[in-house]
Coordinates of C-alpha atoms and ligand atoms in Angstrom, one line a residue:
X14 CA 134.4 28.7 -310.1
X15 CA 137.1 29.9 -307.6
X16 CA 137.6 28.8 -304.1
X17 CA 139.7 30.6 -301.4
X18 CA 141.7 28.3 -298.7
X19 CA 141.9 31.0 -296.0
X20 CA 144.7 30.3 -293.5
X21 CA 144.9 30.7 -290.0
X22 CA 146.6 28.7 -287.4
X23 CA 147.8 26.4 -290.0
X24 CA 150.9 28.5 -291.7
X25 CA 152.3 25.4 -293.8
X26 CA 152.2 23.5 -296.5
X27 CA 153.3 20.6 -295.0
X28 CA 150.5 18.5 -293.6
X29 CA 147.9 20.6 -294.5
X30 CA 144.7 18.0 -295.3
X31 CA 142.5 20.3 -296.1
X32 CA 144.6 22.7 -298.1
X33 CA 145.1 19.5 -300.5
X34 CA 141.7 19.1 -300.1
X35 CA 141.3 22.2 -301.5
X36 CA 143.7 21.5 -304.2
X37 CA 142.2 18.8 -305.5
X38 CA 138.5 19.9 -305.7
X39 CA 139.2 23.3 -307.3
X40 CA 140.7 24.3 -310.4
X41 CA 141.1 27.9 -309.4
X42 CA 142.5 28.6 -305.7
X43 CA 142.5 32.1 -303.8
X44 CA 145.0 31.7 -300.8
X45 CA 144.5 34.3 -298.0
X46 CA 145.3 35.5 -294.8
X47 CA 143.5 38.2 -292.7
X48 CA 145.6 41.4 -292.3
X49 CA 146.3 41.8 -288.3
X50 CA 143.8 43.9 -286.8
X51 CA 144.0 41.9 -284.0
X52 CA 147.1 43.8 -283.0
X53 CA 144.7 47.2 -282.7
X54 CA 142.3 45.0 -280.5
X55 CA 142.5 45.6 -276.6
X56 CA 141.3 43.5 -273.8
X57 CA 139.7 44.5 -270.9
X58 CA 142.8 44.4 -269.5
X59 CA 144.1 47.1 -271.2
X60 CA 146.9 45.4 -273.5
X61 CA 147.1 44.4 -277.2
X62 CA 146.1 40.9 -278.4
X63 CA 149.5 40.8 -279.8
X64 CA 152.4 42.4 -278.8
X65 CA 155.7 43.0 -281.1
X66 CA 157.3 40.3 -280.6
X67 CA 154.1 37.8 -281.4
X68 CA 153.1 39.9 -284.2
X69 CA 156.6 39.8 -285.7
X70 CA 156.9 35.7 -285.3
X71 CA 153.9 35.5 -287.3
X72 CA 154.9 37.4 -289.9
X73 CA 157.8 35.2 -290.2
X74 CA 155.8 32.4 -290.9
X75 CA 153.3 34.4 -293.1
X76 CA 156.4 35.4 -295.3
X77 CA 157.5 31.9 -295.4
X78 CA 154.3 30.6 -296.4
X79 CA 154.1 33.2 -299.4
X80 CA 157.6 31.9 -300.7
X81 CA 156.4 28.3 -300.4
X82 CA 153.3 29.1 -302.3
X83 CA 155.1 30.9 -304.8
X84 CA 157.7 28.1 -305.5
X85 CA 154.7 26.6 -306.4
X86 CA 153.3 28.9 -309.1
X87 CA 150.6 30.6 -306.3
X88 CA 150.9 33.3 -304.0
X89 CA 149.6 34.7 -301.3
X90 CA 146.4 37.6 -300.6
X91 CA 145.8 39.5 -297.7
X92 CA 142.6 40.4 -296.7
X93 CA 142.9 44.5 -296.0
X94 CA 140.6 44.9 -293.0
X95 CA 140.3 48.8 -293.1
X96 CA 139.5 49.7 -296.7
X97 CA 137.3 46.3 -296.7
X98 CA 135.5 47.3 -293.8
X99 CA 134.1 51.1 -295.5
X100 CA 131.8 49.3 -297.6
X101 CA 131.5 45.6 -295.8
X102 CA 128.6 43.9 -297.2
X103 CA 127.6 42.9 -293.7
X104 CA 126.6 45.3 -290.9
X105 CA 128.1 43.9 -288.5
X106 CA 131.0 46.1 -287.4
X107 CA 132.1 44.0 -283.9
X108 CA 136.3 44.7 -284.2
X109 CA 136.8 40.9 -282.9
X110 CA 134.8 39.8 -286.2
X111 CA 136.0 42.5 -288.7
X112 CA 138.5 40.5 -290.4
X113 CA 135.8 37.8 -291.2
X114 CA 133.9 40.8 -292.0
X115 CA 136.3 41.5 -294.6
X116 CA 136.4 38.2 -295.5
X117 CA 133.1 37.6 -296.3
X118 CA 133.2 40.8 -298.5
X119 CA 135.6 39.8 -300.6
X120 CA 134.1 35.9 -300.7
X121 CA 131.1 38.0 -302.5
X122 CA 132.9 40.4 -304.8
X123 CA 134.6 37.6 -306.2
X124 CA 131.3 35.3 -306.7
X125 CA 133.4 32.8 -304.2
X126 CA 130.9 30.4 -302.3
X127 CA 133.5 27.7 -300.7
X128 CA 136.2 28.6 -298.0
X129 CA 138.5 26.1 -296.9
X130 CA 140.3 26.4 -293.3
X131 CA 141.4 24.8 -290.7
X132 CA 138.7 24.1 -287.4
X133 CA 139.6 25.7 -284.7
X134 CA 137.3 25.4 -281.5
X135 CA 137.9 28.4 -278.8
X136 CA 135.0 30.6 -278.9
X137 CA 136.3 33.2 -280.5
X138 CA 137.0 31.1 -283.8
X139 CA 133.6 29.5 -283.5
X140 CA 131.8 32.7 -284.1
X141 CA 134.1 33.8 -286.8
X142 CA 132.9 30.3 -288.2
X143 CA 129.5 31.0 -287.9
X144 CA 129.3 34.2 -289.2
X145 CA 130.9 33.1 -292.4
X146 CA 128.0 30.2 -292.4
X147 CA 125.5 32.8 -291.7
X148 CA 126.2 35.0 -294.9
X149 CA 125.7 31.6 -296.9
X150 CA 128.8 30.7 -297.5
X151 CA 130.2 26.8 -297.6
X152 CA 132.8 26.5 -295.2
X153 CA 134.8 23.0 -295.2
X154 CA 136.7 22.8 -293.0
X155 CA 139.2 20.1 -291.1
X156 CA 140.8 20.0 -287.3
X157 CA 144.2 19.3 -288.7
X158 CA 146.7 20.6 -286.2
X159 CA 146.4 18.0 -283.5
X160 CA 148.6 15.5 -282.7
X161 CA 145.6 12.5 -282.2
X162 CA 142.8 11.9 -284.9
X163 CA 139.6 12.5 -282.8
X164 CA 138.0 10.0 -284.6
X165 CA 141.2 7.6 -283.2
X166 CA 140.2 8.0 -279.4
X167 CA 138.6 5.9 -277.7
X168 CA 136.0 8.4 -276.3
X169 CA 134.0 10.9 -277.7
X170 CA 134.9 14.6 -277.2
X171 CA 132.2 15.1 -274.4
X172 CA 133.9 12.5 -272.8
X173 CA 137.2 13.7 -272.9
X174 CA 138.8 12.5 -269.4
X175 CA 139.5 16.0 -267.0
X176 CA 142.3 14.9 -265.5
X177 CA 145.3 14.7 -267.6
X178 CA 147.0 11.3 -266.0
X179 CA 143.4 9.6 -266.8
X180 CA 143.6 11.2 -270.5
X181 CA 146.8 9.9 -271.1
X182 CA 146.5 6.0 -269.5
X183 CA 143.2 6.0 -271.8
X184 CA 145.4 6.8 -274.9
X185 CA 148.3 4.9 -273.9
X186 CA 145.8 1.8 -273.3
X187 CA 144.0 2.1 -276.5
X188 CA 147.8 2.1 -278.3
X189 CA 146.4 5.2 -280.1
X190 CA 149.3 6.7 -281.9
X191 CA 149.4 10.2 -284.6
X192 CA 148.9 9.2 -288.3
X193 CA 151.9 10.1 -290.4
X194 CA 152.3 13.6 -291.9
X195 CA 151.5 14.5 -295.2
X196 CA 154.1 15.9 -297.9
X197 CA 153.3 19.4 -299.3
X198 CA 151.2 19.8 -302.6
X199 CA 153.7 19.8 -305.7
X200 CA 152.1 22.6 -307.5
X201 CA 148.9 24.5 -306.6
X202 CA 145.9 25.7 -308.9
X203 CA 145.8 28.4 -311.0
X204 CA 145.1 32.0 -309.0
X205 CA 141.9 33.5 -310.0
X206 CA 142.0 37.4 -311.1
X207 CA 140.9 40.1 -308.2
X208 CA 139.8 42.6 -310.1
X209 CA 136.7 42.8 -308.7
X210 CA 138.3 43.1 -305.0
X211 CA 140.6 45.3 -305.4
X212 CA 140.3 47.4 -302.8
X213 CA 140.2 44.8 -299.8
X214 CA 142.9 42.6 -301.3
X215 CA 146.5 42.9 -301.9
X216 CA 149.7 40.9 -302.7
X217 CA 151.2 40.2 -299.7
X218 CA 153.8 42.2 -299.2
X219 CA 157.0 41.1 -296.6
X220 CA 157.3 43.9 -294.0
X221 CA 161.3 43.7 -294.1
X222 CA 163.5 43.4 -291.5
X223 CA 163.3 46.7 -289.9
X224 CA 159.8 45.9 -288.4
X225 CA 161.5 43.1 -286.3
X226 CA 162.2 44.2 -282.3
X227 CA 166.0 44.2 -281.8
X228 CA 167.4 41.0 -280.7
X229 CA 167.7 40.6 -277.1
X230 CA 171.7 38.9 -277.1
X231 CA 170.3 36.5 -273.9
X232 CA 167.0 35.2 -276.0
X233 CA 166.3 31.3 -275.2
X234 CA 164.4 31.5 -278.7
X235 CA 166.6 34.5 -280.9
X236 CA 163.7 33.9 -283.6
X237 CA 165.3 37.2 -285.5
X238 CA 168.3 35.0 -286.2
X239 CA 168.1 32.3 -289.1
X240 CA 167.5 29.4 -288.2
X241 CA 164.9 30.2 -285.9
X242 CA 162.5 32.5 -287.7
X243 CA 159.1 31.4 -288.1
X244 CA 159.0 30.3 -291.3
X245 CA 158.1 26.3 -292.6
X246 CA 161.8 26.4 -293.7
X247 CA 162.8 27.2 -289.9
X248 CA 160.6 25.0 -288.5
X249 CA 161.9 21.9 -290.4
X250 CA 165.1 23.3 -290.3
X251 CA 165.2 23.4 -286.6
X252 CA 163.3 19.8 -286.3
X253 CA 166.2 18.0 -287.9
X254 CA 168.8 19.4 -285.7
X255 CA 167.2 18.8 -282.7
X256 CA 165.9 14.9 -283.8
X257 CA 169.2 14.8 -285.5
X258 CA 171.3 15.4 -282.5
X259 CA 171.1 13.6 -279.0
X260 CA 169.6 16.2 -277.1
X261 CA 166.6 14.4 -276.8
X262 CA 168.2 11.9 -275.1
X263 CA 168.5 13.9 -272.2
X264 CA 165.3 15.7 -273.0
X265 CA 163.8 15.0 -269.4
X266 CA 167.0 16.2 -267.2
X267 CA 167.1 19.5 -269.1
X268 CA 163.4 20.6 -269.8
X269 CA 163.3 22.3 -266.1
X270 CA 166.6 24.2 -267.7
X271 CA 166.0 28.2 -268.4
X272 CA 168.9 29.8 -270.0
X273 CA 169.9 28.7 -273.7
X274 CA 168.4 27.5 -277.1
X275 CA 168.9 23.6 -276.1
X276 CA 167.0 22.6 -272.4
X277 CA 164.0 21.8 -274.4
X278 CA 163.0 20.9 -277.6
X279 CA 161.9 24.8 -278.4
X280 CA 158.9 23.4 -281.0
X281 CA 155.9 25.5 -279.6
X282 CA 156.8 28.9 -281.3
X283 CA 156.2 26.9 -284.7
X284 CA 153.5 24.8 -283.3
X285 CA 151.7 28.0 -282.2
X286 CA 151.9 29.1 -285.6
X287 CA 151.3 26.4 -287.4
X288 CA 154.5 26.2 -289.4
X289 CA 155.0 22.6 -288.2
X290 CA 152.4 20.2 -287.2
X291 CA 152.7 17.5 -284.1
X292 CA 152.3 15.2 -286.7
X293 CA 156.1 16.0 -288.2
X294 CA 157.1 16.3 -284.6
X295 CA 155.7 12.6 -283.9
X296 CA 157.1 11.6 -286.9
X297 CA 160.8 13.0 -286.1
X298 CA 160.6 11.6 -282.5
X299 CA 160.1 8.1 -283.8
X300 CA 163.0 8.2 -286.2
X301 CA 165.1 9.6 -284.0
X302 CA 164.1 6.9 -281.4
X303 CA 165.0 4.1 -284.2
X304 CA 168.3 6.0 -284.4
X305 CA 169.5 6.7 -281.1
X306 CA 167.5 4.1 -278.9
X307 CA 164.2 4.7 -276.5
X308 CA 164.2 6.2 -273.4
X309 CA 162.5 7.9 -270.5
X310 CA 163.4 10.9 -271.9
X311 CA 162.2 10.6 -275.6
X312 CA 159.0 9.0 -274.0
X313 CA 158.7 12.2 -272.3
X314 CA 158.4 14.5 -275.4
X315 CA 155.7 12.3 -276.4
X316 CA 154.2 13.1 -272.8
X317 CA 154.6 16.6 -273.2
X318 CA 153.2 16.9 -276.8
X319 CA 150.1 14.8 -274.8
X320 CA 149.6 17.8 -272.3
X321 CA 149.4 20.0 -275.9
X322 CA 146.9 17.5 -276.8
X323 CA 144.8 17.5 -274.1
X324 CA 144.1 21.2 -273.3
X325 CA 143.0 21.2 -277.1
X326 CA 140.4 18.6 -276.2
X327 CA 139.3 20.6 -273.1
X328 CA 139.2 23.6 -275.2
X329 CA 136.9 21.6 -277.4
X330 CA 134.7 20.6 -274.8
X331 CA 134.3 22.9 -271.9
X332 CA 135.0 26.4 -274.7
X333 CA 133.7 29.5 -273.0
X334 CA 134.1 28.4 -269.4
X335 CA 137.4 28.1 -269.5
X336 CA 136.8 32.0 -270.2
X337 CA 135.1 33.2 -267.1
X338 CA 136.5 33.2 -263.5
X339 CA 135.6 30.5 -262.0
X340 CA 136.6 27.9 -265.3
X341 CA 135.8 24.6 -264.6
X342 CA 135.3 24.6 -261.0
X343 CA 132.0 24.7 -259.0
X344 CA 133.3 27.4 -256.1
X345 CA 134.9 30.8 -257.1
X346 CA 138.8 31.0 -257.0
X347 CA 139.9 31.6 -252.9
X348 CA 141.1 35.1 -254.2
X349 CA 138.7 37.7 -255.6
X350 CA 140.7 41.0 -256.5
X351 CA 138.8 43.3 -258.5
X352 CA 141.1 45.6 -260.8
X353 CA 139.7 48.8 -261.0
X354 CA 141.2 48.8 -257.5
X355 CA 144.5 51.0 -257.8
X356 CA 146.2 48.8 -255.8
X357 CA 145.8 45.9 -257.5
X358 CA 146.3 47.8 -260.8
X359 CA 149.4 48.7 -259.3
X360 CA 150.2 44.8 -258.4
X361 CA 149.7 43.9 -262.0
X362 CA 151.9 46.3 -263.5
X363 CA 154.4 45.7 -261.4
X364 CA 154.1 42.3 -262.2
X365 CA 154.4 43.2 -266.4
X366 CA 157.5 45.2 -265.7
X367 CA 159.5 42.7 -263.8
X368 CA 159.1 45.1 -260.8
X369 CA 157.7 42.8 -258.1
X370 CA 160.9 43.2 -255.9
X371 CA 160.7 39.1 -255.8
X372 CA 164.5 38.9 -258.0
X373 CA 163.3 35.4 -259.3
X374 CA 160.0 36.7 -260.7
X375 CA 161.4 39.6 -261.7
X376 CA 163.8 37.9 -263.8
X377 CA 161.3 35.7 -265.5
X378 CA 158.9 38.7 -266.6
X379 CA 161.9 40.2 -267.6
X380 CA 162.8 37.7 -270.3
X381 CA 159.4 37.5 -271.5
X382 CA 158.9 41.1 -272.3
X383 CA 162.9 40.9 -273.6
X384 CA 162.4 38.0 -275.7
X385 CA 158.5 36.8 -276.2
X386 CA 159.6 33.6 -274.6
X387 CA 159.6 32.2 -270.8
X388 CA 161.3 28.4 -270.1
X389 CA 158.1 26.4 -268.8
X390 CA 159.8 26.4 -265.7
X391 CA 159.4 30.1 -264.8
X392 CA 155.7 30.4 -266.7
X393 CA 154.5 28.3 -263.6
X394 CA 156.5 30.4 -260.9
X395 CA 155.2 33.8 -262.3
X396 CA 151.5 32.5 -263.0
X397 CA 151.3 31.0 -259.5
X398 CA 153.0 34.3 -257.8
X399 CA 150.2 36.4 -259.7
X400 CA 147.3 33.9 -258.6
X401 CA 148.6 33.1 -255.0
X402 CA 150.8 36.2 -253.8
X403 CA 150.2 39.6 -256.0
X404 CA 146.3 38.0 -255.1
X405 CA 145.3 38.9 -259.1
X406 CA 142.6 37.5 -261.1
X407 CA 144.4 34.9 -263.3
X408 CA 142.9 36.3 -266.4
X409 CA 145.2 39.2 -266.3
X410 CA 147.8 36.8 -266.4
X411 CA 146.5 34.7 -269.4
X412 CA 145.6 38.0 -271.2
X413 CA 149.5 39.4 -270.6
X414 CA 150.8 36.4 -271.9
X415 CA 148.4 36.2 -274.9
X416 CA 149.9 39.5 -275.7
X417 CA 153.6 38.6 -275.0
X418 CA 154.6 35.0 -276.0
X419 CA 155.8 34.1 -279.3
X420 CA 154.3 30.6 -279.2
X421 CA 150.6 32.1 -277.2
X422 CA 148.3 28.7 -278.1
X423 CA 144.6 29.5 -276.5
X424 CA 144.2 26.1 -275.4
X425 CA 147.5 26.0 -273.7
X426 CA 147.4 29.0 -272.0
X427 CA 143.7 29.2 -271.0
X428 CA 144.5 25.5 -270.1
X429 CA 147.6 26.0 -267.8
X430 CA 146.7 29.4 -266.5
X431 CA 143.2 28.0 -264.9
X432 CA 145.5 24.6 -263.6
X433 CA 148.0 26.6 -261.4
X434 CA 144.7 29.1 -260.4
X435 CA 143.2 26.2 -259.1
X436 CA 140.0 26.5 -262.0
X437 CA 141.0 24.1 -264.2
X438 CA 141.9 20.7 -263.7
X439 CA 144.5 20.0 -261.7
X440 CA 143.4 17.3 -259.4
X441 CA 145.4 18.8 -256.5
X442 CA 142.8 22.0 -256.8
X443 CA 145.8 24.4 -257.7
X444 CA 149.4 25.0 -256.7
X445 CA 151.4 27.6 -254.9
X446 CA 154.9 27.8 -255.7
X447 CA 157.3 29.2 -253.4
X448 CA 159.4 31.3 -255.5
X449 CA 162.6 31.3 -252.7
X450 CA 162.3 27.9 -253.1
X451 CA 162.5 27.7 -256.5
X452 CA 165.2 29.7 -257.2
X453 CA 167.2 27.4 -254.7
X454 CA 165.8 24.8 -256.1
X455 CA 166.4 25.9 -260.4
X456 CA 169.0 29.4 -260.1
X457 CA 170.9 27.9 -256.6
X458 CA 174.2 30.4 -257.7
X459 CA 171.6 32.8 -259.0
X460 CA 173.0 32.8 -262.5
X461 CA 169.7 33.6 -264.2
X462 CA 168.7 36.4 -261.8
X463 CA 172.1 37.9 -263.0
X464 CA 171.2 37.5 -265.9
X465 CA 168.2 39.7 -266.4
X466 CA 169.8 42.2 -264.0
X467 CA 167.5 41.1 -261.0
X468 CA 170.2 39.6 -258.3
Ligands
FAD529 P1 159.1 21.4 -274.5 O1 159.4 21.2 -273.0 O2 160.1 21.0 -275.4 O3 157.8 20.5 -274.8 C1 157.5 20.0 -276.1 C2 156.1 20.4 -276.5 O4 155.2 19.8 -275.6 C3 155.9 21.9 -276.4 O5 156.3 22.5 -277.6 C4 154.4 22.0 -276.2 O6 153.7 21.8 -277.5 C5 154.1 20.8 -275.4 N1 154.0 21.1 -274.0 C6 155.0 21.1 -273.0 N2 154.6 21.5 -271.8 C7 153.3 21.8 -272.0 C8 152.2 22.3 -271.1 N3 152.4 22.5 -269.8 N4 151.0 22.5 -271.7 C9 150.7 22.3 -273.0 N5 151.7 21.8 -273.8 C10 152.9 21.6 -273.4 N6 152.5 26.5 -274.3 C11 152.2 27.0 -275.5 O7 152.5 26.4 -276.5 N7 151.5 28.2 -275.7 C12 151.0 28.9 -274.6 O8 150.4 29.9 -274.8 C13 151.4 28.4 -273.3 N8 151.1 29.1 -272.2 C14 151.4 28.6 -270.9 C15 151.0 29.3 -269.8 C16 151.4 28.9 -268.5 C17 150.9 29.6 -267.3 C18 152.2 27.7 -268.4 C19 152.6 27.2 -267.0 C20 152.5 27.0 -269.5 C21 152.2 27.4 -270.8 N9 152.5 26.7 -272.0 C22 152.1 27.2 -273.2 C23 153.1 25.3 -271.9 C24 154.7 25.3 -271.9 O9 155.2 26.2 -271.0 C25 155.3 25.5 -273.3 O10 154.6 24.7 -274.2 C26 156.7 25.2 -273.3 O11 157.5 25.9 -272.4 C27 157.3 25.5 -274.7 O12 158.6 25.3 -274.9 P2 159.2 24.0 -275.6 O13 158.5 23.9 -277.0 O14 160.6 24.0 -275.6 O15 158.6 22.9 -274.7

């Protein structure tokens, strides 16, 4: 009987456990994704899920995943939401869970008891799970896009330390370090026939180049230029240049950069993804290190990917509260703006258009919308002006960025946006920064503000 390995965060087939997993229990393998009807799905915010630029990074990836499969004598389904959804076996007709709705349809057409996926743990995943669980089908599944093996820690995930310096001096102490990657399957089994779901599944089909946004000439991350598409191929591609050179030698005295492909290693697009696990990452760090010696600033990649690492174990234990307002903490955020005020409607847009009238903010929004990626650097300046200056509820933030960023990871941006609004767990209670001072401080001949046409 045929099984379907359904992929979701996880667009590789490199280190991918429990696609070989799959491989090796099943004769007969369907590989899927779910068509995007997540870009037709608007928050309360009023924007997209996924904006043009995030929806055209992942079809990158999806693209290269489908060559990749094919090399290997498989190929690659799409789950048609729309023509699914007409006569879904379930009643449910929720748009967040239509895809899994269409999912599950085609699980049953196809006599297909067994899914295999990656786990992922933010609340909207977890229902997705249950809901395949609750129309009887198997799923197994495996949390294979960390960097740590939970079952490596020394705590258990309810235990997981708050504060990130404790989190990381537990792991450091315990000497736990990432396992090493796997290699890609060599060949994968057999594709069943979909004749009996032929109207909710299709060949995937690329999109072609015309559905890419322009490129923006000034991009930190020009993803519509080879090497840096989303595929696998990319993301390796990319890995060996930057292990391969000595940029992360210098790693830590040019991460607070914001102008050009090299300040930082440039990883999370991929990581967000899933065409390259932290595992590879790991992996190319230490070879690197054998190659060009240890440092501070190597040691702090390995810091940084820890930070990654972390919000993915808050994410698995706090969930849905790190959805509401007040996150983590015990009193409400100092600021309380409600949006269907005008005003503050106003405020936000502003904010989305790089209209503030604050040059240095302005420039940053700028570049996102231009490009679907922001330096780390300026994500904390225009985060902490829309918490602590425009007076906004941070979830408009988070939700704008969900929609905008190439590399938008729900644990790291629920994570980080809730740290600088003072809701998470920053042990200082949230931080104001002073965007004059910053700009001194990171653009002192105001070369980036010239840049995006803001100074
Ligand atoms: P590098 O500086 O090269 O870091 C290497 C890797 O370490 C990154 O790829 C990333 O995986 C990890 N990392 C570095 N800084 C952080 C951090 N603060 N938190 C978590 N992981 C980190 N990162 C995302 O991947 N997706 C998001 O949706 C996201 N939203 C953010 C929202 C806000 C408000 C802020 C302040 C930060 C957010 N970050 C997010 C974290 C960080 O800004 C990006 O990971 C980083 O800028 C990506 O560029 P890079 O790969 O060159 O990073």
């Amino acid at each position: 009987m045929a099984a379907m390995y359904w992929f979701r965060r996880d667009l590789r087939l490199h280190d991918n456990p429990c696609l070989l997993k799959a491989c090796q229990e099943n004769d007969v393998l369907l590989p899927v994704v779910i068509e995007d009807w997540h870009s037709n799905s608007t928050t309360r915010w009023g924007y997209t899920r996924k904006g043009t630029h995030r929806l055209a990074f992942e079809t990158q990836a999806i693209e290269g995943l489908d060559r990749s499969l094919k090399v290997r004598g498989s190929g690659l389904y799409q789950v048609a939401v729309s023509n699914a959804l007409s006569d879904a076996v379930s009643d449910l007709h929720d748009p967040i869970t239509a895809g899994v709705d269409a999912l599950i349809d085609v699980a049953k057409r196809m006599g297909i008891t067994r899914i295999y996926c990656e786990a992922l743990f933010a609340p909207h995943e977890q229902r997705e799970d249950a809901q395949i669980k609750k129309a009887g089908i198997t799923l197994v599944k495996i949390d294979q896009s960390a960097l740590l093996r939970t079952s490596d820690l020394p705590f258990a995930i309810e235990k997981t330390p708050s504060i990130f310096t404790d989190f990381r001096k537990v792991v450091e102490a315990a000497d736990v370090v990432p396992r090493a990657p796997l290699a890609a399957p060599t060949s994968l089994p057999t594709l069943p026939s979909i004749e009996a779901a032929l109207s909710a599944l299709r060949l995937y089909k690329s999109r072609g180049e015309e559905a890419l946004p322009k490129l923006d000439e000034r991009s930190a991350f020009p993803y519509q230029c080879t090497p840096w598409t989303g595929s696998q191929a990319h993301a390796l591609e990319h890995l060996a240049r930057y292990f391969g050179s000595d940029l992360p030698q210098t790693y830590k005295g040019t991460r607070n950069g914001m102008m050009g492909t090299d300040y930082s290693t440039k990883l999370s697009p991929w990581l967000a993804v899933g065409s390259i696990s932290p595992r590879q990452i790991y992996a190319a760090l230490v070879d690197h290190e054998q190659r060009f010696g240890t440092n501070d600033d190597t040691y702090w990649i390995w810091f940084e990917l820890l930070w990654r690492e972390h919000f993915r174990l808050l994410m698995q234990r706090y969930g849905s509260r790190l959805f509401v307002r007040n996150g983590l903490a015990k009193q409400p955020p100092l600021v309380n703006p409600n949006l269907t005020d005008k005003k503050a409607q106003a405020r936000l847009e502003h904010w989305i258009a790089g209209k503030t009238g604050q040059p240095f903010i302005d420039a940053g929004m700028r570049e996102l919308a231009a490009t679907g990626y922001l330096s780390n650097r300026m994500r904390q300046n225009v985060a902490s002006y829309l918490v602590n200056d425009l007076e906004l509820d941070w979830r408009a933030g988070a939700a704008w960025f969900e929609h905008a960023l190439i590399d938008f990871d729900v644990s790291s941006n629920q994570g980080n946006w809730a740290y600088i609004a003072g809701v998470g767990t920053d042990p200082r209670g949230g931080r104001r920064f002073n965007p004059a001072k910053q700009a001194r401080d990171y653009d002192p001949e105001n070369t980036y503000q010239k840049y995006w046409g803001t100074a």
